Amino acid sequence: LVAFICHGGWIPISARILKDKRATGSLGIKDDLENAGAIWVDEPVVRDGNLISSRVPKDLPAFAAAMVDFLKGHS
């Protein structure tokens, strides 16, 4: 599981693991995500394989639920 919210997307950007992956984050790093090869999606939670991302703190309930579902083995 690799999960990030808001500006946390800078970590997987630096790790160079976002090419052709669907992801989201705050609008402040949208261009950075896209420049790293991610497909930016404006949704509260985006899951692409083991990558789970969210935009802002108001998305935390959906973000947490997505992580719990992933860890429980739900798709």
PDB file of N, CA, C and O in Angstrom:
ATOM      1  N   LEU A   1       0.844  -1.188   0.000  1.00  0.00           N
ATOM      2  CA  LEU A   1       0.000   0.000   0.000  1.00  0.00           C
ATOM      3  C   LEU A   1       0.881   1.240   0.000  1.00  0.00           C
ATOM      4  O   LEU A   1       1.778   1.372   0.828  1.00  0.00           O
ATOM      5  N   VAL A   2       0.632   2.114  -0.955  1.00  0.00           N
ATOM      6  CA  VAL A   2       1.251   3.435  -0.994  1.00  0.00           C
ATOM      7  C   VAL A   2       0.096   4.421  -1.004  1.00  0.00           C
ATOM      8  O   VAL A   2      -0.716   4.415  -1.934  1.00  0.00           O
ATOM      9  N   ALA A   3       0.001   5.242   0.038  1.00  0.00           N
ATOM     10  CA  ALA A   3      -1.129   6.163   0.151  1.00  0.00           C
ATOM     11  C   ALA A   3      -0.632   7.562   0.475  1.00  0.00           C
ATOM     12  O   ALA A   3       0.336   7.732   1.219  1.00  0.00           O
ATOM     13  N   PHE A   4      -1.307   8.556  -0.107  1.00  0.00           N
ATOM     14  CA  PHE A   4      -0.949   9.950   0.160  1.00  0.00           C
ATOM     15  C   PHE A   4      -2.151  10.855  -0.035  1.00  0.00           C
ATOM     16  O   PHE A   4      -3.086  10.532  -0.760  1.00  0.00           O
ATOM     17  N   ILE A   5      -2.092  12.000   0.651  1.00  0.00           N
ATOM     18  CA  ILE A   5      -3.163  12.988   0.585  1.00  0.00           C
ATOM     19  C   ILE A   5      -2.530  14.383   0.534  1.00  0.00           C
ATOM     20  O   ILE A   5      -1.406  14.578   1.010  1.00  0.00           O
ATOM     21  N   CYS A   6      -3.252  15.320  -0.043  1.00  0.00           N
ATOM     22  CA  CYS A   6      -2.826  16.719  -0.169  1.00  0.00           C
ATOM     23  C   CYS A   6      -1.503  16.828  -0.919  1.00  0.00           C
ATOM     24  O   CYS A   6      -1.396  16.399  -2.045  1.00  0.00           O
ATOM     25  N   HIS A   7      -0.495  17.382  -0.251  1.00  0.00           N
ATOM     26  CA  HIS A   7       0.821  17.571  -0.866  1.00  0.00           C
ATOM     27  C   HIS A   7       1.718  16.347  -0.673  1.00  0.00           C
ATOM     28  O   HIS A   7       2.867  16.347  -1.100  1.00  0.00           O
ATOM     29  N   GLY A   8       1.186  15.310  -0.050  1.00  0.00           N
ATOM     30  CA  GLY A   8       1.957  14.095   0.161  1.00  0.00           C
ATOM     31  C   GLY A   8       2.361  13.422  -1.139  1.00  0.00           C
ATOM     32  O   GLY A   8       3.232  12.562  -1.155  1.00  0.00           O
ATOM     33  N   GLY A   9       1.739  13.813  -2.233  1.00  0.00           N
ATOM     34  CA  GLY A   9       2.081  13.260  -3.542  1.00  0.00           C
ATOM     35  C   GLY A   9       3.502  13.555  -3.969  1.00  0.00           C
ATOM     36  O   GLY A   9       4.032  12.902  -4.868  1.00  0.00           O
ATOM     37  N   TRP A  10       4.134  14.524  -3.319  1.00  0.00           N
ATOM     38  CA  TRP A  10       5.524  14.819  -3.666  1.00  0.00           C
ATOM     39  C   TRP A  10       6.444  13.632  -3.367  1.00  0.00           C
ATOM     40  O   TRP A  10       7.478  13.485  -4.009  1.00  0.00           O
ATOM     41  N   ILE A  11       6.084  12.799  -2.409  1.00  0.00           N
ATOM     42  CA  ILE A  11       6.929  11.647  -2.077  1.00  0.00           C
ATOM     43  C   ILE A  11       6.936  10.634  -3.230  1.00  0.00           C
ATOM     44  O   ILE A  11       8.016  10.274  -3.715  1.00  0.00           O
ATOM     45  N   PRO A  12       5.779  10.167  -3.708  1.00  0.00           N
ATOM     46  CA  PRO A  12       5.830   9.244  -4.852  1.00  0.00           C
ATOM     47  C   PRO A  12       6.325   9.918  -6.132  1.00  0.00           C
ATOM     48  O   PRO A  12       6.868   9.244  -7.003  1.00  0.00           O
ATOM     49  N   ILE A  13       6.175  11.235  -6.240  1.00  0.00           N
ATOM     50  CA  ILE A  13       6.779  11.941  -7.377  1.00  0.00           C
ATOM     51  C   ILE A  13       8.291  11.750  -7.322  1.00  0.00           C
ATOM     52  O   ILE A  13       8.918  11.370  -8.320  1.00  0.00           O
ATOM     53  N   SER A  14       8.882  12.003  -6.159  1.00  0.00           N
ATOM     54  CA  SER A  14      10.330  11.856  -6.003  1.00  0.00           C
ATOM     55  C   SER A  14      10.774  10.408  -6.187  1.00  0.00           C
ATOM     56  O   SER A  14      11.879  10.148  -6.678  1.00  0.00           O
ATOM     57  N   ALA A  15       9.914   9.471  -5.811  1.00  0.00           N
ATOM     58  CA  ALA A  15      10.239   8.052  -5.965  1.00  0.00           C
ATOM     59  C   ALA A  15      10.056   7.573  -7.408  1.00  0.00           C
ATOM     60  O   ALA A  15      10.416   6.439  -7.732  1.00  0.00           O
ATOM     61  N   ARG A  16       9.485   8.422  -8.236  1.00  0.00           N
ATOM     62  CA  ARG A  16       9.278   8.128  -9.663  1.00  0.00           C
ATOM     63  C   ARG A  16       8.453   6.863  -9.883  1.00  0.00           C
ATOM     64  O   ARG A  16       8.799   6.015 -10.705  1.00  0.00           O
ATOM     65  N   ILE A  17       7.325   6.786  -9.153  1.00  0.00           N
ATOM     66  CA  ILE A  17       6.472   5.592  -9.272  1.00  0.00           C
ATOM     67  C   ILE A  17       5.083   5.922  -9.831  1.00  0.00           C
ATOM     68  O   ILE A  17       4.194   5.080  -9.791  1.00  0.00           O
ATOM     69  N   LEU A  18       4.903   7.113 -10.366  1.00  0.00           N
ATOM     70  CA  LEU A  18       3.564   7.534 -10.779  1.00  0.00           C
ATOM     71  C   LEU A  18       3.293   7.462 -12.282  1.00  0.00           C
ATOM     72  O   LEU A  18       2.173   7.726 -12.709  1.00  0.00           O
ATOM     73  N   LYS A  19       4.263   7.111 -13.086  1.00  0.00           N
ATOM     74  CA  LYS A  19       4.060   7.105 -14.531  1.00  0.00           C
ATOM     75  C   LYS A  19       2.877   6.222 -14.914  1.00  0.00           C
ATOM     76  O   LYS A  19       2.812   5.053 -14.541  1.00  0.00           O
ATOM     77  N   ASP A  20       1.932   6.828 -15.624  1.00  0.00           N
ATOM     78  CA  ASP A  20       0.729   6.153 -16.126  1.00  0.00           C
ATOM     79  C   ASP A  20      -0.206   5.647 -15.026  1.00  0.00           C
ATOM     80  O   ASP A  20      -1.072   4.811 -15.271  1.00  0.00           O
ATOM     81  N   LYS A  21      -0.048   6.152 -13.809  1.00  0.00           N
ATOM     82  CA  LYS A  21      -0.939   5.792 -12.699  1.00  0.00           C
ATOM     83  C   LYS A  21      -1.979   6.885 -12.506  1.00  0.00           C
ATOM     84  O   LYS A  21      -1.688   8.073 -12.624  1.00  0.00           O
ATOM     85  N   ARG A  22      -3.202   6.483 -12.204  1.00  0.00           N
ATOM     86  CA  ARG A  22      -4.251   7.437 -11.847  1.00  0.00           C
ATOM     87  C   ARG A  22      -4.008   7.866 -10.409  1.00  0.00           C
ATOM     88  O   ARG A  22      -3.741   7.028  -9.545  1.00  0.00           O
ATOM     89  N   ALA A  23      -4.081   9.177 -10.161  1.00  0.00           N
ATOM     90  CA  ALA A  23      -3.847   9.690  -8.811  1.00  0.00           C
ATOM     91  C   ALA A  23      -4.516  11.048  -8.657  1.00  0.00           C
ATOM     92  O   ALA A  23      -4.910  11.680  -9.632  1.00  0.00           O
ATOM     93  N   THR A  24      -4.632  11.475  -7.418  1.00  0.00           N
ATOM     94  CA  THR A  24      -5.141  12.808  -7.128  1.00  0.00           C
ATOM     95  C   THR A  24      -4.285  13.421  -6.034  1.00  0.00           C
ATOM     96  O   THR A  24      -3.414  12.773  -5.461  1.00  0.00           O
ATOM     97  N   GLY A  25      -4.525  14.661  -5.749  1.00  0.00           N
ATOM     98  CA  GLY A  25      -3.813  15.410  -4.726  1.00  0.00           C
ATOM     99  C   GLY A  25      -4.376  16.814  -4.715  1.00  0.00           C
ATOM    100  O   GLY A  25      -5.293  17.127  -5.478  1.00  0.00           O
ATOM    101  N   SER A  26      -3.829  17.666  -3.898  1.00  0.00           N
ATOM    102  CA  SER A  26      -4.325  19.040  -3.858  1.00  0.00           C
ATOM    103  C   SER A  26      -4.055  19.714  -5.200  1.00  0.00           C
ATOM    104  O   SER A  26      -3.144  19.325  -5.943  1.00  0.00           O
ATOM    105  N   LEU A  27      -4.854  20.715  -5.514  1.00  0.00           N
ATOM    106  CA  LEU A  27      -4.656  21.450  -6.768  1.00  0.00           C
ATOM    107  C   LEU A  27      -3.261  22.045  -6.861  1.00  0.00           C
ATOM    108  O   LEU A  27      -2.727  22.227  -7.954  1.00  0.00           O
ATOM    109  N   GLY A  28      -2.655  22.333  -5.706  1.00  0.00           N
ATOM    110  CA  GLY A  28      -1.322  22.917  -5.682  1.00  0.00           C
ATOM    111  C   GLY A  28      -0.237  22.024  -6.268  1.00  0.00           C
ATOM    112  O   GLY A  28       0.820  22.510  -6.654  1.00  0.00           O
ATOM    113  N   ILE A  29      -0.479  20.712  -6.339  1.00  0.00           N
ATOM    114  CA  ILE A  29       0.528  19.824  -6.922  1.00  0.00           C
ATOM    115  C   ILE A  29       0.017  19.085  -8.158  1.00  0.00           C
ATOM    116  O   ILE A  29       0.674  18.162  -8.658  1.00  0.00           O
ATOM    117  N   LYS A  30      -1.132  19.496  -8.657  1.00  0.00           N
ATOM    118  CA  LYS A  30      -1.703  18.865  -9.865  1.00  0.00           C
ATOM    119  C   LYS A  30      -0.685  18.830 -10.994  1.00  0.00           C
ATOM    120  O   LYS A  30      -0.439  17.777 -11.593  1.00  0.00           O
ATOM    121  N   ASP A  31      -0.077  19.962 -11.312  1.00  0.00           N
ATOM    122  CA  ASP A  31       0.909  20.011 -12.396  1.00  0.00           C
ATOM    123  C   ASP A  31       2.107  19.123 -12.109  1.00  0.00           C
ATOM    124  O   ASP A  31       2.633  18.459 -13.004  1.00  0.00           O
ATOM    125  N   ASP A  32       2.538  19.082 -10.841  1.00  0.00           N
ATOM    126  CA  ASP A  32       3.680  18.237 -10.468  1.00  0.00           C
ATOM    127  C   ASP A  32       3.349  16.760 -10.690  1.00  0.00           C
ATOM    128  O   ASP A  32       4.177  15.998 -11.198  1.00  0.00           O
ATOM    129  N   LEU A  33       2.142  16.357 -10.298  1.00  0.00           N
ATOM    130  CA  LEU A  33       1.722  14.969 -10.498  1.00  0.00           C
ATOM    131  C   LEU A  33       1.693  14.632 -11.984  1.00  0.00           C
ATOM    132  O   LEU A  33       2.212  13.591 -12.409  1.00  0.00           O
ATOM    133  N   GLU A  34       1.103  15.511 -12.770  1.00  0.00           N
ATOM    134  CA  GLU A  34       1.024  15.268 -14.216  1.00  0.00           C
ATOM    135  C   GLU A  34       2.415  15.261 -14.856  1.00  0.00           C
ATOM    136  O   GLU A  34       2.704  14.423 -15.716  1.00  0.00           O
ATOM    137  N   ASN A  35       3.276  16.176 -14.436  1.00  0.00           N
ATOM    138  CA  ASN A  35       4.640  16.204 -14.976  1.00  0.00           C
ATOM    139  C   ASN A  35       5.438  14.956 -14.601  1.00  0.00           C
ATOM    140  O   ASN A  35       6.380  14.588 -15.303  1.00  0.00           O
ATOM    141  N   ALA A  36       5.034  14.300 -13.518  1.00  0.00           N
ATOM    142  CA  ALA A  36       5.676  13.048 -13.105  1.00  0.00           C
ATOM    143  C   ALA A  36       5.087  11.848 -13.837  1.00  0.00           C
ATOM    144  O   ALA A  36       5.507  10.718 -13.609  1.00  0.00           O
ATOM    145  N   GLY A  37       4.098  12.100 -14.696  1.00  0.00           N
ATOM    146  CA  GLY A  37       3.514  11.021 -15.484  1.00  0.00           C
ATOM    147  C   GLY A  37       2.199  10.486 -14.970  1.00  0.00           C
ATOM    148  O   GLY A  37       1.616   9.577 -15.570  1.00  0.00           O
ATOM    149  N   ALA A  38       1.699  11.027 -13.863  1.00  0.00           N
ATOM    150  CA  ALA A  38       0.419  10.571 -13.321  1.00  0.00           C
ATOM    151  C   ALA A  38      -0.735  11.108 -14.157  1.00  0.00           C
ATOM    152  O   ALA A  38      -0.625  12.144 -14.808  1.00  0.00           O
ATOM    153  N   ILE A  39      -1.830  10.394 -14.106  1.00  0.00           N
ATOM    154  CA  ILE A  39      -3.084  10.843 -14.707  1.00  0.00           C
ATOM    155  C   ILE A  39      -3.902  11.424 -13.561  1.00  0.00           C
ATOM    156  O   ILE A  39      -4.436  10.682 -12.732  1.00  0.00           O
ATOM    157  N   TRP A  40      -3.961  12.763 -13.469  1.00  0.00           N
ATOM    158  CA  TRP A  40      -4.618  13.424 -12.348  1.00  0.00           C
ATOM    159  C   TRP A  40      -6.126  13.328 -12.494  1.00  0.00           C
ATOM    160  O   TRP A  40      -6.687  13.579 -13.570  1.00  0.00           O
ATOM    161  N   VAL A  41      -6.803  12.942 -11.408  1.00  0.00           N
ATOM    162  CA  VAL A  41      -8.250  12.783 -11.381  1.00  0.00           C
ATOM    163  C   VAL A  41      -8.803  13.615 -10.231  1.00  0.00           C
ATOM    164  O   VAL A  41      -8.285  13.545  -9.115  1.00  0.00           O
ATOM    165  N   ASP A  42      -9.838  14.390 -10.493  1.00  0.00           N
ATOM    166  CA  ASP A  42     -10.449  15.234  -9.463  1.00  0.00           C
ATOM    167  C   ASP A  42     -11.574  14.469  -8.768  1.00  0.00           C
ATOM    168  O   ASP A  42     -12.746  14.663  -9.041  1.00  0.00           O
ATOM    169  N   GLU A  43     -11.177  13.556  -7.883  1.00  0.00           N
ATOM    170  CA  GLU A  43     -12.118  12.746  -7.103  1.00  0.00           C
ATOM    171  C   GLU A  43     -11.608  12.677  -5.665  1.00  0.00           C
ATOM    172  O   GLU A  43     -10.402  12.803  -5.432  1.00  0.00           O
ATOM    173  N   PRO A  44     -12.511  12.452  -4.699  1.00  0.00           N
ATOM    174  CA  PRO A  44     -12.086  12.393  -3.297  1.00  0.00           C
ATOM    175  C   PRO A  44     -11.032  11.321  -3.028  1.00  0.00           C
ATOM    176  O   PRO A  44     -10.120  11.532  -2.234  1.00  0.00           O
ATOM    177  N   VAL A  45     -11.165  10.170  -3.682  1.00  0.00           N
ATOM    178  CA  VAL A  45     -10.205   9.074  -3.526  1.00  0.00           C
ATOM    179  C   VAL A  45      -9.977   8.442  -4.891  1.00  0.00           C
ATOM    180  O   VAL A  45     -10.923   8.216  -5.633  1.00  0.00           O
ATOM    181  N   VAL A  46      -8.730   8.172  -5.188  1.00  0.00           N
ATOM    182  CA  VAL A  46      -8.384   7.481  -6.430  1.00  0.00           C
ATOM    183  C   VAL A  46      -7.516   6.289  -6.057  1.00  0.00           C
ATOM    184  O   VAL A  46      -6.533   6.429  -5.331  1.00  0.00           O
ATOM    185  N   ARG A  47      -7.908   5.110  -6.539  1.00  0.00           N
ATOM    186  CA  ARG A  47      -7.106   3.904  -6.303  1.00  0.00           C
ATOM    187  C   ARG A  47      -6.649   3.345  -7.635  1.00  0.00           C
ATOM    188  O   ARG A  47      -7.449   3.174  -8.552  1.00  0.00           O
ATOM    189  N   ASP A  48      -5.375   3.094  -7.746  1.00  0.00           N
ATOM    190  CA  ASP A  48      -4.798   2.455  -8.930  1.00  0.00           C
ATOM    191  C   ASP A  48      -3.836   1.391  -8.422  1.00  0.00           C
ATOM    192  O   ASP A  48      -2.726   1.695  -7.967  1.00  0.00           O
ATOM    193  N   GLY A  49      -4.293   0.160  -8.431  1.00  0.00           N
ATOM    194  CA  GLY A  49      -3.491  -0.925  -7.864  1.00  0.00           C
ATOM    195  C   GLY A  49      -3.299  -0.716  -6.374  1.00  0.00           C
ATOM    196  O   GLY A  49      -4.271  -0.538  -5.640  1.00  0.00           O
ATOM    197  N   ASN A  50      -2.042  -0.681  -5.940  1.00  0.00           N
ATOM    198  CA  ASN A  50      -1.767  -0.484  -4.514  1.00  0.00           C
ATOM    199  C   ASN A  50      -1.564   0.988  -4.167  1.00  0.00           C
ATOM    200  O   ASN A  50      -1.173   1.314  -3.051  1.00  0.00           O
ATOM    201  N   LEU A  51      -1.858   1.887  -5.108  1.00  0.00           N
ATOM    202  CA  LEU A  51      -1.709   3.332  -4.907  1.00  0.00           C
ATOM    203  C   LEU A  51      -3.071   3.939  -4.572  1.00  0.00           C
ATOM    204  O   LEU A  51      -4.021   3.795  -5.345  1.00  0.00           O
ATOM    205  N   ILE A  52      -3.167   4.584  -3.407  1.00  0.00           N
ATOM    206  CA  ILE A  52      -4.405   5.250  -2.993  1.00  0.00           C
ATOM    207  C   ILE A  52      -4.073   6.705  -2.696  1.00  0.00           C
ATOM    208  O   ILE A  52      -3.150   6.992  -1.930  1.00  0.00           O
ATOM    209  N   SER A  53      -4.831   7.613  -3.310  1.00  0.00           N
ATOM    210  CA  SER A  53      -4.556   9.037  -3.119  1.00  0.00           C
ATOM    211  C   SER A  53      -5.845   9.804  -2.867  1.00  0.00           C
ATOM    212  O   SER A  53      -6.929   9.378  -3.260  1.00  0.00           O
ATOM    213  N   SER A  54      -5.696  10.936  -2.193  1.00  0.00           N
ATOM    214  CA  SER A  54      -6.822  11.809  -1.874  1.00  0.00           C
ATOM    215  C   SER A  54      -6.384  13.252  -2.016  1.00  0.00           C
ATOM    216  O   SER A  54      -5.192  13.546  -2.050  1.00  0.00           O
ATOM    217  N   ARG A  55      -7.378  14.165  -2.094  1.00  0.00           N
ATOM    218  CA  ARG A  55      -7.096  15.562  -2.387  1.00  0.00           C
ATOM    219  C   ARG A  55      -6.805  16.416  -1.162  1.00  0.00           C
ATOM    220  O   ARG A  55      -5.747  17.029  -1.075  1.00  0.00           O
ATOM    221  N   VAL A  56      -7.756  16.496  -0.252  1.00  0.00           N
ATOM    222  CA  VAL A  56      -7.687  17.463   0.855  1.00  0.00           C
ATOM    223  C   VAL A  56      -8.261  16.852   2.128  1.00  0.00           C
ATOM    224  O   VAL A  56      -8.902  15.803   2.078  1.00  0.00           O
ATOM    225  N   PRO A  57      -8.064  17.503   3.298  1.00  0.00           N
ATOM    226  CA  PRO A  57      -8.551  16.941   4.556  1.00  0.00           C
ATOM    227  C   PRO A  57     -10.035  16.570   4.567  1.00  0.00           C
ATOM    228  O   PRO A  57     -10.397  15.578   5.218  1.00  0.00           O
ATOM    229  N   LYS A  58     -10.885  17.289   3.852  1.00  0.00           N
ATOM    230  CA  LYS A  58     -12.312  16.919   3.874  1.00  0.00           C
ATOM    231  C   LYS A  58     -12.554  15.544   3.254  1.00  0.00           C
ATOM    232  O   LYS A  58     -13.599  14.929   3.474  1.00  0.00           O
ATOM    233  N   ASP A  59     -11.576  15.035   2.500  1.00  0.00           N
ATOM    234  CA  ASP A  59     -11.683  13.710   1.887  1.00  0.00           C
ATOM    235  C   ASP A  59     -11.183  12.597   2.800  1.00  0.00           C
ATOM    236  O   ASP A  59     -11.193  11.427   2.419  1.00  0.00           O
ATOM    237  N   LEU A  60     -10.738  12.942   4.018  1.00  0.00           N
ATOM    238  CA  LEU A  60     -10.151  11.947   4.920  1.00  0.00           C
ATOM    239  C   LEU A  60     -11.053  10.744   5.211  1.00  0.00           C
ATOM    240  O   LEU A  60     -10.552   9.612   5.232  1.00  0.00           O
ATOM    241  N   PRO A  61     -12.375  10.907   5.426  1.00  0.00           N
ATOM    242  CA  PRO A  61     -13.183   9.711   5.689  1.00  0.00           C
ATOM    243  C   PRO A  61     -13.142   8.704   4.531  1.00  0.00           C
ATOM    244  O   PRO A  61     -12.973   7.500   4.760  1.00  0.00           O
ATOM    245  N   ALA A  62     -13.263   9.185   3.309  1.00  0.00           N
ATOM    246  CA  ALA A  62     -13.208   8.292   2.144  1.00  0.00           C
ATOM    247  C   ALA A  62     -11.806   7.709   1.967  1.00  0.00           C
ATOM    248  O   ALA A  62     -11.648   6.537   1.602  1.00  0.00           O
ATOM    249  N   PHE A  63     -10.784   8.518   2.233  1.00  0.00           N
ATOM    250  CA  PHE A  63      -9.393   8.076   2.132  1.00  0.00           C
ATOM    251  C   PHE A  63      -9.125   6.950   3.123  1.00  0.00           C
ATOM    252  O   PHE A  63      -8.577   5.897   2.763  1.00  0.00           O
ATOM    253  N   ALA A  64      -9.544   7.146   4.367  1.00  0.00           N
ATOM    254  CA  ALA A  64      -9.348   6.125   5.399  1.00  0.00           C
ATOM    255  C   ALA A  64     -10.098   4.841   5.051  1.00  0.00           C
ATOM    256  O   ALA A  64      -9.567   3.736   5.200  1.00  0.00           O
ATOM    257  N   ALA A  65     -11.326   4.975   4.578  1.00  0.00           N
ATOM    258  CA  ALA A  65     -12.122   3.799   4.207  1.00  0.00           C
ATOM    259  C   ALA A  65     -11.459   3.029   3.066  1.00  0.00           C
ATOM    260  O   ALA A  65     -11.438   1.789   3.076  1.00  0.00           O
ATOM    261  N   ALA A  66     -10.898   3.739   2.098  1.00  0.00           N
ATOM    262  CA  ALA A  66     -10.225   3.079   0.973  1.00  0.00           C
ATOM    263  C   ALA A  66      -9.003   2.303   1.458  1.00  0.00           C
ATOM    264  O   ALA A  66      -8.740   1.188   0.984  1.00  0.00           O
ATOM    265  N   MET A  67      -8.259   2.873   2.400  1.00  0.00           N
ATOM    266  CA  MET A  67      -7.090   2.167   2.930  1.00  0.00           C
ATOM    267  C   MET A  67      -7.503   0.925   3.712  1.00  0.00           C
ATOM    268  O   MET A  67      -6.888  -0.140   3.569  1.00  0.00           O
ATOM    269  N   VAL A  68      -8.548   1.040   4.536  1.00  0.00           N
ATOM    270  CA  VAL A  68      -9.033  -0.109   5.305  1.00  0.00           C
ATOM    271  C   VAL A  68      -9.514  -1.201   4.355  1.00  0.00           C
ATOM    272  O   VAL A  68      -9.182  -2.382   4.528  1.00  0.00           O
ATOM    273  N   ASP A  69     -10.281  -0.829   3.319  1.00  0.00           N
ATOM    274  CA  ASP A  69     -10.747  -1.819   2.341  1.00  0.00           C
ATOM    275  C   ASP A  69      -9.572  -2.521   1.663  1.00  0.00           C
ATOM    276  O   ASP A  69      -9.586  -3.728   1.478  1.00  0.00           O
ATOM    277  N   PHE A  70      -8.554  -1.743   1.289  1.00  0.00           N
ATOM    278  CA  PHE A  70      -7.374  -2.333   0.659  1.00  0.00           C
ATOM    279  C   PHE A  70      -6.715  -3.341   1.596  1.00  0.00           C
ATOM    280  O   PHE A  70      -6.376  -4.449   1.191  1.00  0.00           O
ATOM    281  N   LEU A  71      -6.509  -2.940   2.851  1.00  0.00           N
ATOM    282  CA  LEU A  71      -5.843  -3.814   3.812  1.00  0.00           C
ATOM    283  C   LEU A  71      -6.658  -5.059   4.148  1.00  0.00           C
ATOM    284  O   LEU A  71      -6.095  -6.105   4.484  1.00  0.00           O
ATOM    285  N   LYS A  72      -7.980  -4.940   4.032  1.00  0.00           N
ATOM    286  CA  LYS A  72      -8.851  -6.109   4.247  1.00  0.00           C
ATOM    287  C   LYS A  72      -8.895  -7.015   3.033  1.00  0.00           C
ATOM    288  O   LYS A  72      -9.468  -8.092   3.083  1.00  0.00           O
ATOM    289  N   GLY A  73      -8.335  -6.544   1.929  1.00  0.00           N
ATOM    290  CA  GLY A  73      -8.307  -7.349   0.710  1.00  0.00           C
ATOM    291  C   GLY A  73      -9.498  -7.145  -0.206  1.00  0.00           C
ATOM    292  O   GLY A  73      -9.710  -7.921  -1.119  1.00  0.00           O
ATOM    293  N   HIS A  74     -10.256  -6.076   0.030  1.00  0.00           N
ATOM    294  CA  HIS A  74     -11.396  -5.766  -0.846  1.00  0.00           C
ATOM    295  C   HIS A  74     -10.925  -4.953  -2.035  1.00  0.00           C
ATOM    296  O   HIS A  74     -10.014  -4.155  -1.932  1.00  0.00           O
ATOM    297  N   SER A  75     -11.573  -5.133  -3.150  1.00  0.00           N
ATOM    298  CA  SER A  75     -11.187  -4.351  -4.333  1.00  0.00           C
ATOM    299  C   SER A  75     -11.972  -3.078  -4.448  1.00  0.00           C
ATOM    300  O   SER A  75     -12.814  -2.764  -3.698  1.00  0.00           O
TER     301      SER A  75
END
